[in-house]
Short mmCIF file of C-alpha atoms in Angstrom, two decimals:
data_model
loop_
_atom_site.label_atom_id
_atom_site.label_comp_id
_atom_site.label_asym_id
_atom_site.label_seq_id
_atom_site.Cartn_x
_atom_site.Cartn_y
_atom_site.Cartn_z
CA ASP I 1 15.09 9.31 17.53
CA LEU I 2 14.81 8.26 13.78
CA ALA I 3 12.69 5.22 14.40
CA ALA I 4 10.13 7.35 16.27
CA VAL I 5 10.15 9.66 13.27
CA LEU I 6 9.58 6.83 10.96
CA LYS I 7 7.08 5.36 12.80
CA ARG I 8 5.08 8.65 13.15
CA GLU I 9 5.24 9.32 9.30
CA ASN I 10 4.40 5.82 8.64
CA GLU I 11 1.38 6.16 10.80
CA ARG I 12 0.43 9.36 9.17
CA TYR I 13 0.64 8.00 5.73
CA ASP I 14 -1.32 4.88 6.86
CA ASN I 15 -4.00 6.86 8.39
CA THR I 16 -4.36 9.13 5.43
CA LEU I 17 -4.39 6.32 2.90
CA CYS I 18 -7.11 4.42 5.06
CA ASP I 19 -9.40 7.72 5.10
CA ALA I 20 -8.85 7.76 1.15
CA LEU I 21 -9.80 4.08 1.06
CA GLY I 22 -12.83 4.99 3.14
CA GLU I 23 -14.01 7.54 0.38
CA ILE I 24 -13.30 5.08 -2.53
CA PHE I 25 -14.63 2.03 -0.84
CA PRO I 26 -17.22 2.98 2.01
CA GLU I 27 -18.43 -0.62 2.21
CA MET I 28 -14.92 -1.84 3.24
CA HIS I 29 -14.42 -2.39 7.08
CA ALA I 30 -12.30 0.44 8.79
CA GLU I 31 -9.89 -2.46 10.03
CA ARG I 32 -9.44 -4.03 6.58
CA ARG I 33 -8.93 -0.47 5.05
CA SER I 34 -6.04 0.03 7.61
CA HIS I 35 -4.58 -3.50 6.90
CA VAL I 36 -4.74 -2.44 3.09
CA ALA I 37 -3.07 0.94 3.70
CA GLN I 38 -0.32 -0.83 5.60
CA MET I 39 0.31 -3.32 2.81
CA ILE I 40 0.35 -0.56 0.29
CA ARG I 41 2.83 1.50 2.25
CA MET I 42 5.10 -1.67 2.44
CA LEU I 43 4.89 -2.18 -1.39
CA ILE I 44 5.93 1.30 -1.91
CA ASP I 45 8.67 1.08 0.57
CA GLY I 46 10.06 -2.23 -0.95
CA LEU I 47 9.74 -0.66 -4.57
CA GLY I 48 11.40 2.62 -3.20
CA ILE I 49 14.42 0.52 -2.03
CA THR I 50 14.60 -1.46 -5.37
CA VAL I 51 14.71 1.61 -7.60
CA ILE I 52 17.79 2.82 -5.69
CA TYR I 53 20.01 0.13 -7.46
CA GLU I 54 17.70 -0.50 -10.43
CA ARG I 55 16.61 1.98 -13.09
CA PRO I 56 13.03 3.01 -12.67
CA ASP I 57 12.27 2.57 -16.52
CA SER I 58 14.00 -0.98 -16.68
CA PRO I 59 11.84 -3.61 -18.31
CA ARG I 60 12.10 -5.37 -14.78
CA ILE I 61 10.60 -2.48 -12.88
CA THR I 62 8.03 -1.64 -15.40
CA ALA I 63 6.92 -5.15 -15.21
CA LEU I 64 6.98 -5.10 -11.54
CA LYS I 65 4.85 -2.07 -11.40
CA SER I 66 2.42 -3.61 -13.80
CA GLU I 67 2.09 -6.64 -11.47
CA ILE I 68 1.77 -4.46 -8.48
CA LYS I 69 -1.26 -2.68 -10.13
CA VAL I 70 -2.83 -6.15 -10.69
CA LEU I 71 -2.18 -7.19 -7.12
CA LEU I 72 -3.80 -4.14 -5.69
CA ASN I 73 -6.77 -4.05 -8.15
CA THR I 74 -7.41 -7.67 -7.08
CA LEU I 75 -6.87 -7.04 -3.24
CA LEU I 76 -9.31 -4.11 -3.25
CA ASN I 77 -11.91 -5.89 -5.16
CA LEU I 78 -11.94 -9.03 -3.09
CA GLU I 79 -15.12 -9.52 -1.21
CA GLN I 80 -14.72 -9.22 2.48
CA PRO I 81 -15.04 -12.46 4.57
CA LYS I 82 -18.20 -12.49 6.50
CA LYS I 83 -17.52 -12.29 10.15
#
């Protein structure tokens, strides 16, 4: 079943990225790393769909990639809320 394969691969990607985020941001709580990893995958998925119909080097996509970098930098450097 295609859905099961996609779910398995997405979980594998999320877990790998979550582990990498733990190496880079050891102070980040594991649950937050997991959420951030999922958000990054979702951004990549959406960007992948967009470049199917738009040139990857178009000014629009270049600007979008730049904004995604700013977004991720901001997200990753936000202080974690106190629980």
